[in-house]
CSV table of C-alpha atoms and ligand atoms in Angstrom, one decimal:
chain,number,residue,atom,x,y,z
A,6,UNK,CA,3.2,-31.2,12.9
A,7,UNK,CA,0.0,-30.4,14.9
A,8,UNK,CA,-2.3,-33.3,15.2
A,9,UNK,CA,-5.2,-33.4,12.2
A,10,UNK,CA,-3.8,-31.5,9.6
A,11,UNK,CA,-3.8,-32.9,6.6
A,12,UNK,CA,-0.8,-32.1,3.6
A,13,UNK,CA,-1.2,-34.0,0.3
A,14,UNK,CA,1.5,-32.8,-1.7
A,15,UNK,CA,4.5,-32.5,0.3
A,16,UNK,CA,6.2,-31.2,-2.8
A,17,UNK,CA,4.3,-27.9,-2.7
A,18,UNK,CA,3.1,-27.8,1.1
A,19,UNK,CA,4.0,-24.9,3.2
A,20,UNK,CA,6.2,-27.3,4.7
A,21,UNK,CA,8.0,-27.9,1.9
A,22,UNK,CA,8.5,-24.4,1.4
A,23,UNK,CA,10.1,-23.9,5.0
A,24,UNK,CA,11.5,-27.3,5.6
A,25,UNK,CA,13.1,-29.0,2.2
A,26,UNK,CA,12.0,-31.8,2.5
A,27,UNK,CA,9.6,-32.7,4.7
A,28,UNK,CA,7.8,-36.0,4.1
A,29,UNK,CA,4.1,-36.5,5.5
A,30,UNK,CA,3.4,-39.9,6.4
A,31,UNK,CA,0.3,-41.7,5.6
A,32,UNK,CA,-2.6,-40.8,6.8
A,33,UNK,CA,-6.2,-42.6,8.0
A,34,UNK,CA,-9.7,-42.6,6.4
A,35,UNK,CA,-11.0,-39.2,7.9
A,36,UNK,CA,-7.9,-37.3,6.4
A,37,UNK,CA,-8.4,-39.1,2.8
A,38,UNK,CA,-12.3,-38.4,3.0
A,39,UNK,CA,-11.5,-34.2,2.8
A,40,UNK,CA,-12.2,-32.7,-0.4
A,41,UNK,CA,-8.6,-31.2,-2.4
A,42,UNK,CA,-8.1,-27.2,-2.9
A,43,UNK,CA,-5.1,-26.1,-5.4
A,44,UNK,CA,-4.0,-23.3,-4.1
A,45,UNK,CA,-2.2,-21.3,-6.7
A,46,UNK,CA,-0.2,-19.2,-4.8
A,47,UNK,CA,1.1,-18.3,-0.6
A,48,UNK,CA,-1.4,-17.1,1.3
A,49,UNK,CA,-1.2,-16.0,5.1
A,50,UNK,CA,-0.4,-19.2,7.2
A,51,UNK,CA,-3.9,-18.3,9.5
A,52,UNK,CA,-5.6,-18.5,6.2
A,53,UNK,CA,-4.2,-21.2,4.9
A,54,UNK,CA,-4.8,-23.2,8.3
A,55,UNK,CA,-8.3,-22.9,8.3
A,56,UNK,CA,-8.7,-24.0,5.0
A,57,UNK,CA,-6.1,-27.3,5.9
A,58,UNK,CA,-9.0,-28.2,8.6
A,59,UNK,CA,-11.6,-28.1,5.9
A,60,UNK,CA,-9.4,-29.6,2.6
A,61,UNK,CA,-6.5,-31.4,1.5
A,62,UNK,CA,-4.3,-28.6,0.2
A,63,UNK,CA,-1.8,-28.2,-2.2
A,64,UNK,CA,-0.3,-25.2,-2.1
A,65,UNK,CA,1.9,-23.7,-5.1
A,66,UNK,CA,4.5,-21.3,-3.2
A,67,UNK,CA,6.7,-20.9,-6.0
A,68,UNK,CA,5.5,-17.8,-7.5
A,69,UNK,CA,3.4,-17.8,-11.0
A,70,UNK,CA,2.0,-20.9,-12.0
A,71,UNK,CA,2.4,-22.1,-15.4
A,72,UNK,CA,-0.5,-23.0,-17.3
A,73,UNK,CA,0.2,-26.6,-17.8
A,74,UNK,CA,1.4,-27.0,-14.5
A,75,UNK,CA,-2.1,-25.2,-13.4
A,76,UNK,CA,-4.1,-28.0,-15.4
A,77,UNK,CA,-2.0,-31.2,-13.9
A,78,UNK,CA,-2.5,-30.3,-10.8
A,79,UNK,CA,-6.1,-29.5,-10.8
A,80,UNK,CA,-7.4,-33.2,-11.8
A,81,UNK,CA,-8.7,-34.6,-8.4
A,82,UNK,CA,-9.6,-30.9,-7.1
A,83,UNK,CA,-13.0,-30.2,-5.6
A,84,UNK,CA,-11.8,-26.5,-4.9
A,85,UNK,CA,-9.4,-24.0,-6.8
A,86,UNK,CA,-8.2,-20.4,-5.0
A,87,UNK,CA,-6.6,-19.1,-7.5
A,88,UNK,CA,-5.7,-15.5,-8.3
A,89,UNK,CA,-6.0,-12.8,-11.5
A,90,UNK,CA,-2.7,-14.0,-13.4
A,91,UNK,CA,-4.7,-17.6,-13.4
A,92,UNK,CA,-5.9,-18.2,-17.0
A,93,UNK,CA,-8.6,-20.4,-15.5
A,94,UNK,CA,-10.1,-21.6,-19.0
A,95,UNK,CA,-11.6,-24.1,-20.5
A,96,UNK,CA,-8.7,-26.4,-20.4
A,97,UNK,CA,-9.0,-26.3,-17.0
A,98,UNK,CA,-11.8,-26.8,-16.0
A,99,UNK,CA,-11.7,-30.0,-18.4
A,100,UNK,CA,-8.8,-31.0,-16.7
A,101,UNK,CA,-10.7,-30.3,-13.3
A,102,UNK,CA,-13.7,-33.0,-13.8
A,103,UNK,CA,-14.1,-33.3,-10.3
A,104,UNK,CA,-14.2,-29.0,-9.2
A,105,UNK,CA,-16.7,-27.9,-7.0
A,106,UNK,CA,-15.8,-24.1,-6.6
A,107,UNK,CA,-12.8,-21.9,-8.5
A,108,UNK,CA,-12.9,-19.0,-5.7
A,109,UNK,CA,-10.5,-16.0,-7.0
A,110,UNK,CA,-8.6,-13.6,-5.0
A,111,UNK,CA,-9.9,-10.7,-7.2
A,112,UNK,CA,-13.1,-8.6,-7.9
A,113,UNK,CA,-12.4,-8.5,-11.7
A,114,UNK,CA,-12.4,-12.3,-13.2
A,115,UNK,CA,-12.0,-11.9,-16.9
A,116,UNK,CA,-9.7,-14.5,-16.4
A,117,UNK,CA,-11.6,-17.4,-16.0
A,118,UNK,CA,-14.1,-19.0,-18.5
A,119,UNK,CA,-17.6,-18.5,-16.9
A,120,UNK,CA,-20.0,-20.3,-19.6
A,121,UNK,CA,-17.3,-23.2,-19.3
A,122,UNK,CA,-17.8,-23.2,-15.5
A,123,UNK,CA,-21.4,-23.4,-15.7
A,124,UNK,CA,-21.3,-25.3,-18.4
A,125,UNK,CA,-19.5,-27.7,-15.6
A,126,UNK,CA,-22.1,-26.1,-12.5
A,127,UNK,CA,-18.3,-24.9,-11.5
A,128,UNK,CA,-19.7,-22.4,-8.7
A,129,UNK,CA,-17.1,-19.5,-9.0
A,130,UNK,CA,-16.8,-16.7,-6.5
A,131,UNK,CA,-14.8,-13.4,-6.3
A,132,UNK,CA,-14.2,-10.7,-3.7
A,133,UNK,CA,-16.4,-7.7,-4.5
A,134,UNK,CA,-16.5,-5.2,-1.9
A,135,UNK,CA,-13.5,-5.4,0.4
A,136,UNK,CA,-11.2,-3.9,-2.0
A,137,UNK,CA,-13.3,-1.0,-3.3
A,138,UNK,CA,-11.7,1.6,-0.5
A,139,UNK,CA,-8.3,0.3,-1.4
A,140,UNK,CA,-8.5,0.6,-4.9
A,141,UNK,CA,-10.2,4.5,-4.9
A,142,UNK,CA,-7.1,5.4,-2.6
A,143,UNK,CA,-5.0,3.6,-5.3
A,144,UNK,CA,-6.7,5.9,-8.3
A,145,UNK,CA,-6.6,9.1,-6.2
A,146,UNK,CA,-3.1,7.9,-5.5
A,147,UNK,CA,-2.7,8.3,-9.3
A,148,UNK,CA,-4.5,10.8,-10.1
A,149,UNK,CA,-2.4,13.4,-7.6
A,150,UNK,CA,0.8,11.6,-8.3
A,151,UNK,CA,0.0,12.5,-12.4
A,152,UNK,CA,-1.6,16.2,-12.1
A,153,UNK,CA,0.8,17.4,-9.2
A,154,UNK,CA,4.2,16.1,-10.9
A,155,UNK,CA,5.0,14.2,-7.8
A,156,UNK,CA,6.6,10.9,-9.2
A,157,UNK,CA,8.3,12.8,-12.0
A,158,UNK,CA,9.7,14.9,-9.4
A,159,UNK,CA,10.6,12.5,-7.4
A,160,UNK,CA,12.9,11.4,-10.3
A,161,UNK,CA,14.2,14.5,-11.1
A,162,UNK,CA,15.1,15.0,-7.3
A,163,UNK,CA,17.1,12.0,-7.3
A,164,UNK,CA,18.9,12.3,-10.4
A,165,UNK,CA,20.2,15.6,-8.9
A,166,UNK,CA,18.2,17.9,-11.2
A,167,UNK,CA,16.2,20.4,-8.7
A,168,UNK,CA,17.8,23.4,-8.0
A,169,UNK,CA,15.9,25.1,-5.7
A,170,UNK,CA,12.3,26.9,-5.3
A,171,UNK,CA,10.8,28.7,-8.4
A,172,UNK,CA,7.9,30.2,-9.0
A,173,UNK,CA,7.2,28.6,-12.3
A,174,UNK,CA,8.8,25.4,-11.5
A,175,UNK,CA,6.7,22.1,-12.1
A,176,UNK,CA,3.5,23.7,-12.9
A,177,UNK,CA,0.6,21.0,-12.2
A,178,UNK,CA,-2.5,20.8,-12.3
A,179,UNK,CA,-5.4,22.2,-9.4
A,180,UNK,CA,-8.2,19.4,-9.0
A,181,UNK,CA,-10.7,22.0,-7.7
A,182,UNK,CA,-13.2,22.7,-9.6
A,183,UNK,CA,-12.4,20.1,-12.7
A,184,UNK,CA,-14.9,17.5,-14.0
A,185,UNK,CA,-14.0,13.5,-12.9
A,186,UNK,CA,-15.3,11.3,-15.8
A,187,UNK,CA,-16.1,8.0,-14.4
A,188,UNK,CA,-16.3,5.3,-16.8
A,189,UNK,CA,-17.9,2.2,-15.2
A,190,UNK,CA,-20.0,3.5,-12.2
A,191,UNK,CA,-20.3,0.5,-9.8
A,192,UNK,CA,-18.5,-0.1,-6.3
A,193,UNK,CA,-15.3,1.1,-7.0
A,194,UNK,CA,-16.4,3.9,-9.6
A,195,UNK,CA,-18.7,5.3,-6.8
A,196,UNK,CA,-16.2,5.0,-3.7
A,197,UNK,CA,-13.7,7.4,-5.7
A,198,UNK,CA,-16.5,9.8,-6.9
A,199,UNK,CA,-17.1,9.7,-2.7
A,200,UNK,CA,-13.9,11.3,-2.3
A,201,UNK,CA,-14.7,13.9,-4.7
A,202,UNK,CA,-16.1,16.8,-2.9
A,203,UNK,CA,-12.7,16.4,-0.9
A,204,UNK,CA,-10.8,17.7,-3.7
A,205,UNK,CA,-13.3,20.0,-4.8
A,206,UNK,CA,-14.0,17.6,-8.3
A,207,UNK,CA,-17.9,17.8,-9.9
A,208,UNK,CA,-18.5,14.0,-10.8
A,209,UNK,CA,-20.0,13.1,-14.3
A,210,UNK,CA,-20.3,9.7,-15.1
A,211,UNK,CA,-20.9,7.0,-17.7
A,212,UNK,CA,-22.1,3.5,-18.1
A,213,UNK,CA,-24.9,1.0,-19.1
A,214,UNK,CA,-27.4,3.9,-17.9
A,215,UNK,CA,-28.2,6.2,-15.2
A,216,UNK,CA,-28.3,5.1,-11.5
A,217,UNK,CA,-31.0,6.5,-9.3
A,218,UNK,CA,-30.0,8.1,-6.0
A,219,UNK,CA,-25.9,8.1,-7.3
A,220,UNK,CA,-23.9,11.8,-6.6
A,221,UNK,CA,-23.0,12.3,-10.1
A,222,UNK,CA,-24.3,13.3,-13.7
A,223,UNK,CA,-25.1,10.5,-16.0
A,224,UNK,CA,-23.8,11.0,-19.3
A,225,UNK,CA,-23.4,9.2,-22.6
A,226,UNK,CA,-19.4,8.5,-23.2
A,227,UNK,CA,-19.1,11.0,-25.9
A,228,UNK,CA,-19.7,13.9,-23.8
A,229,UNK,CA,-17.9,12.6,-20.4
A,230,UNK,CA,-14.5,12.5,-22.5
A,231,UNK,CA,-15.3,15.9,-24.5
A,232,UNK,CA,-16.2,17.9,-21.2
A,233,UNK,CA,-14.0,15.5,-18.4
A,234,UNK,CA,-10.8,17.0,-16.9
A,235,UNK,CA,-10.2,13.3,-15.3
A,236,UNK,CA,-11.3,10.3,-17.3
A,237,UNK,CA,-11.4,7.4,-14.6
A,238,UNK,CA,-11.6,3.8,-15.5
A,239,UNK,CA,-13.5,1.7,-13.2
A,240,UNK,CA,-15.8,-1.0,-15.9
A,241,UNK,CA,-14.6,-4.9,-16.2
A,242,UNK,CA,-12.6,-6.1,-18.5
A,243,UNK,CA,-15.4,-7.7,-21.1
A,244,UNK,CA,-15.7,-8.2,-24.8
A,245,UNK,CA,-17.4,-4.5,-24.8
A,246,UNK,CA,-15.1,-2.9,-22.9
A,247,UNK,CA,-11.8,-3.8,-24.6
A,248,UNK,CA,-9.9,-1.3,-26.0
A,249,UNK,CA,-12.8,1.4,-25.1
A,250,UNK,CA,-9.8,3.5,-24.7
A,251,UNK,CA,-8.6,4.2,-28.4
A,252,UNK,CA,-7.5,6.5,-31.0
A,253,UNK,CA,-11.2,8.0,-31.0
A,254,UNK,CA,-12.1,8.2,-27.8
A,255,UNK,CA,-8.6,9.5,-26.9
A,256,UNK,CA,-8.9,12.4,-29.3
A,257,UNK,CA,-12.0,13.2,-28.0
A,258,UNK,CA,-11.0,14.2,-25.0
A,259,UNK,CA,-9.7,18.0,-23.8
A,260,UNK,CA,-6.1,18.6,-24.7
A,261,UNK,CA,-5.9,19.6,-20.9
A,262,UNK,CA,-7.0,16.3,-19.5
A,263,UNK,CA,-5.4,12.8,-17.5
A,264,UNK,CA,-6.2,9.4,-18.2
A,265,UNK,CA,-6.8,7.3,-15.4
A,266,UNK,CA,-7.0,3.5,-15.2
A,267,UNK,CA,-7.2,1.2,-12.1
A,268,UNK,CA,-9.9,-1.3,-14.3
A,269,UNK,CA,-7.9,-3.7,-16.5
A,270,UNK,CA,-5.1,-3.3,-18.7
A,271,UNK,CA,-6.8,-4.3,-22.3
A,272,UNK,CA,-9.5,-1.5,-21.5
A,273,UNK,CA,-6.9,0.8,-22.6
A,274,UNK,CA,-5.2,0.4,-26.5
A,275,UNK,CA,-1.7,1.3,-25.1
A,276,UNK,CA,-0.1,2.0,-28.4
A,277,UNK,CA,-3.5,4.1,-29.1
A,278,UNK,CA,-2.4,6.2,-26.1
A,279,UNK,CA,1.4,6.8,-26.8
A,280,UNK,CA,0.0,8.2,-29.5
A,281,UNK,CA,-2.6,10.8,-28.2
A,282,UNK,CA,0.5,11.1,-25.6
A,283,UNK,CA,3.2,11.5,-28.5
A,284,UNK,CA,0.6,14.3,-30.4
A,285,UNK,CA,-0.1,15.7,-27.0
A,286,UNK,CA,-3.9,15.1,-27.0
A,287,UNK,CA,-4.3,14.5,-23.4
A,288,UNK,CA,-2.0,16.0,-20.8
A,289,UNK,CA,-0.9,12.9,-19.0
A,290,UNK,CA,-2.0,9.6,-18.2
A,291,UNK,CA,-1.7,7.2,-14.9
A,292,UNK,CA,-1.9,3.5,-15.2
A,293,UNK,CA,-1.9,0.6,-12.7
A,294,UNK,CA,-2.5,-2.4,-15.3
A,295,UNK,CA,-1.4,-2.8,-18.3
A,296,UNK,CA,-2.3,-5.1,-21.6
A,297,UNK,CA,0.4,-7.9,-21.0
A,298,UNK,CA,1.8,-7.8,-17.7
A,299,UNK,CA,4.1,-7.4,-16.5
A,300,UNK,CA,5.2,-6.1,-19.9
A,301,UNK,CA,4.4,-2.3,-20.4
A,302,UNK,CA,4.5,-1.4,-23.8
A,303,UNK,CA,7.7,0.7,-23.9
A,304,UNK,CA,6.6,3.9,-25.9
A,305,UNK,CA,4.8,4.7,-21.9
A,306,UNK,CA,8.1,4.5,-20.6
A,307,UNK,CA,9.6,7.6,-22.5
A,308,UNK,CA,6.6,10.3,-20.8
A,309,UNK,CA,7.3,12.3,-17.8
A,310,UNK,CA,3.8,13.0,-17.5
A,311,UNK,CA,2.6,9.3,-17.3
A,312,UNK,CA,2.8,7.6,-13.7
A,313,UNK,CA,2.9,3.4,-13.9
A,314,UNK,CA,2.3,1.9,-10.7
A,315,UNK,CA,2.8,-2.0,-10.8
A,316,UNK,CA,-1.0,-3.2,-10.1
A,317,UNK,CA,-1.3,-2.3,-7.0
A,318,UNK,CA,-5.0,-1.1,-7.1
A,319,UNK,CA,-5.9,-3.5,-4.1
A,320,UNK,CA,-2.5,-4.3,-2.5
A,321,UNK,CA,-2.7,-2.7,1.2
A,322,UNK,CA,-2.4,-5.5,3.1
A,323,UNK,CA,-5.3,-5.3,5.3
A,324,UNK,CA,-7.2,-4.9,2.4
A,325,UNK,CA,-5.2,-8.4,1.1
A,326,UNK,CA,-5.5,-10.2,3.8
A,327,UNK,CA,-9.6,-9.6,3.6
A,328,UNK,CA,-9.8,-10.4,0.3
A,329,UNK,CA,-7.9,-13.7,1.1
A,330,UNK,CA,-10.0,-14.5,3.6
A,331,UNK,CA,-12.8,-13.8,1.9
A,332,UNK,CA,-12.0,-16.3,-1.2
A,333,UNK,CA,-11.1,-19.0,1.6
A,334,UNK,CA,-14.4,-18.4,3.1
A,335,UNK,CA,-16.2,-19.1,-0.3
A,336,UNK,CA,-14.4,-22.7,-0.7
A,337,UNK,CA,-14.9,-23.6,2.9
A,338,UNK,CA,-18.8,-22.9,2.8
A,339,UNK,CA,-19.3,-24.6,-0.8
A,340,UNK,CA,-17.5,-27.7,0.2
A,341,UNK,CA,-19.4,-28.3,3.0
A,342,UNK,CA,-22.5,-27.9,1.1
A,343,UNK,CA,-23.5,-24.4,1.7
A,344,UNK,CA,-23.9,-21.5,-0.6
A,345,UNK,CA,-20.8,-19.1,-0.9
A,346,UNK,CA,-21.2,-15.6,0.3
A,347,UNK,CA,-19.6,-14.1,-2.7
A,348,UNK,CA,-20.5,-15.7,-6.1
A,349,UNK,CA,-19.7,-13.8,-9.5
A,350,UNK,CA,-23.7,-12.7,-10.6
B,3,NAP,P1,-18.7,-3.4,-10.4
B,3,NAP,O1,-19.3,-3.0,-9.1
B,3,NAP,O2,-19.3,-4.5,-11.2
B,3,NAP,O3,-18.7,-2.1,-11.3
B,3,NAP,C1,-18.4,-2.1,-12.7
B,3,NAP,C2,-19.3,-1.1,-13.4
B,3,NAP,O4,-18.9,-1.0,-14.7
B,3,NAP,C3,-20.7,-1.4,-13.3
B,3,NAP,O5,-21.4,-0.2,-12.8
B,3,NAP,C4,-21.1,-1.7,-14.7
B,3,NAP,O6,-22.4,-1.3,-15.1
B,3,NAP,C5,-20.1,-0.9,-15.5
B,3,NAP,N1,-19.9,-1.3,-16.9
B,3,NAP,C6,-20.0,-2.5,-17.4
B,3,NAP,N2,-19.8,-2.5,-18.7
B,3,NAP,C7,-19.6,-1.2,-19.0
B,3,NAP,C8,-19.3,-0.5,-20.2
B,3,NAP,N3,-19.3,-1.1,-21.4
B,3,NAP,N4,-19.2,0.9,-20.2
B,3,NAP,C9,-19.2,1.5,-19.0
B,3,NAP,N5,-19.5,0.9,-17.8
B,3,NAP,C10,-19.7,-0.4,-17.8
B,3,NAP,O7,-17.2,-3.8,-10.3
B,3,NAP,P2,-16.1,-3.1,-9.2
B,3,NAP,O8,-16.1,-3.9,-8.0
B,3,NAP,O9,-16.4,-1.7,-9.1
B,3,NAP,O10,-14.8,-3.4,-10.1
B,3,NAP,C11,-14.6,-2.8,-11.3
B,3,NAP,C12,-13.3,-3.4,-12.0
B,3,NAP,O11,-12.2,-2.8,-11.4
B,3,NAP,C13,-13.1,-4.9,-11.8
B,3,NAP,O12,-13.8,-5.6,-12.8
B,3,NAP,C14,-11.7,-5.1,-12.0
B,3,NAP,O13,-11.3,-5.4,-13.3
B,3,NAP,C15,-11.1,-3.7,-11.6
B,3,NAP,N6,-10.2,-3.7,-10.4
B,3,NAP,C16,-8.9,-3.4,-10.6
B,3,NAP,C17,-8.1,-3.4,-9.4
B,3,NAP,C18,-6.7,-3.1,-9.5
B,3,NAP,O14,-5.9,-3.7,-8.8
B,3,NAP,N7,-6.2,-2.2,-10.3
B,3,NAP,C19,-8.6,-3.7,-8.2
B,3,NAP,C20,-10.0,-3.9,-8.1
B,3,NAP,C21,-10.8,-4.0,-9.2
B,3,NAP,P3,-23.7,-1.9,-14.5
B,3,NAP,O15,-23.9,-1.3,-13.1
B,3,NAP,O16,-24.8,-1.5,-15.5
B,3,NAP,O17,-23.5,-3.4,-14.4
């Protein structure tokens, strides 16, 4: 063990995780004067080194933590990098008296309780930014992989079904010259309307209000989903924005046109959308989250023209590693008294 690094709970340490057993012996008054981070899952061991010369830390490696696990082990904490399946609410940060910072791996944080964090003066931080070129790859990603046919052809290819070339085989549908609908117009909404004139796509967009100086047509959400070929999700996951995605905003869009959704799962009433799917109101929808992952609500299952990718708007793993970082970064300034680069606004 290199000298200076501190491990509190051997049970969860990084050590643990690669050695069994690995007991830490007792350590002086410089290693018991750090401040403690939970950390709630692995993280890259350059990462998690940096934050071991800053903080005691305890480091859950065993996958998803449960709840009440999450809220005995965050007593005693002064910092908390957590990630989006962390309900961090107000439970926890009762439970966390002593929390400084809650720093999540994650633009979106719907998941934590922010009147009961500054209720508490809980600074909490996310990772805006980093991920936005990721996640408008991921959504393009969709979008193609939905209009062109390529995932359901995919399957049919290896079940054995494709027998040869035809000229009306697997009809898609051309991007150029369609209308992208962008619901939520902020980092990541305007890094995939950037890659628009690419593909030849007009954007129109929708939110709280126009933006000056945006590429794009502001419009109020009734006409983006009655004149949108592509209805893209992009908002946050708040009270407002829940199920925005229903029976009546489904059926008012073009028979001819593809739900998109990179956002949050509960933006999108999924049994609202096997419907307009099942009476063939839209043409096809795309989906990388979902209302109770990992559950998918099974009716999506049945549809060849619905692609489900498994959350993996930000998951390239330079993109990762960054966001990572980024969140360590956060705990490392506010524990030594400075202001975090990244705080939630
Ligand atoms: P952002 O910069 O804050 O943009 C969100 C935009 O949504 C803002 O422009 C906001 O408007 C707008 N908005 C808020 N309420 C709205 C409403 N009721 N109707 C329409 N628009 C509304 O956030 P971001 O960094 O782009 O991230 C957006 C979301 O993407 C995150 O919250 C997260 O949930 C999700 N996400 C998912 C993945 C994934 O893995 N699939 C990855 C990254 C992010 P104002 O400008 O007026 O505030």
């Amino acid at each position: 063990m290199p000298p200076g690094r501190s491990v509190v709970a051997a049970g969860t340490s990084r050590y643990q995780a690669s050695c069994g057993s690995y007991s830490i012996p007792a350590y002086g008054p410089l290693a018991v004067s750090k401040p403690s981070v939970l950390v709630t899952r692995r993280i890259p061991s350059s990462v998690l080194t940096r934050l071991e010369e800053a903080a005691e830390v305890e480091l859950y490696s065993r996958g998803d933590l449960p709840h009440e696990e999450l809220i005995a082990r965050i007593a005693g904490k002064q910092g908390l990098l957590s990630v989006v399946t962390d309900s961090i609410d107000r439970a926890v940060l009762e439970a966390g008296r002593d929390l400084k910072i809650v720093s999540t791996i994650a633009v979106g944080y719907n998941n934590i309780d922010i009147a009961a964090a500054r209720e508490r003066n809980v600074i909490v931080t996310n990772t805006p930014d980093v991920l936005n070129e990721s996640t408008a790859d991921l959504t393009w990603s969709l979008m193609l992989g939905v209009m062109r046919r390529i995932v359901e052809g995919d399957r049919l290819v290896r079940r054995g079904g494709w027998k040869g070339f035809a000229l009306d085989f697997m009809l898609g549908s051309d991007l150029r010259g369609k209308q992208l609908g962008i619901i939520g117009f902020g980092r990541i909404g305007q890094a995939v309307a950037a890659r628009a004139p690419a593909f030849g796509m007009r954007v129109a967009y929708t939110g709280r209000g126009p933006k000056p100086g945006v590429d794009g047509e502001f419009m109020p959400l009734d006409r983006l989903l009655s004149t949108s070929d592509v209805v893209s999700l992009h908002c946050p996951l708040t009270p407002e924005t829940k199920h925005l995605i229903n029976q009546t905003t489904l059926a008012r869009m073009k028979r001819s046109a593809y739900l998109i959704s990179a956002a949050r799962g509960p933006v999108v009433d999924e049994a609202a959308l096997v419907w307009a799917l099942e009476n063939r109101l839209i043409a096809g929808a795309a989906l990388d989250v979902y209302e109770k992952e990992p559950e998918i609500h099974k009716g999506l299952l049945a549809f060849e023209n619905v692609v489900l990718s498994p959350h993996l708007g930000s998951s390239a793993i330079e993109t990762r590693t960054t966001m990572i970082q980024l969140a360590a970064q956060n705990i490392i300034a506010v524990l030594a008294g400075q202001p975090p680069l990244t705080p939630i606004p």
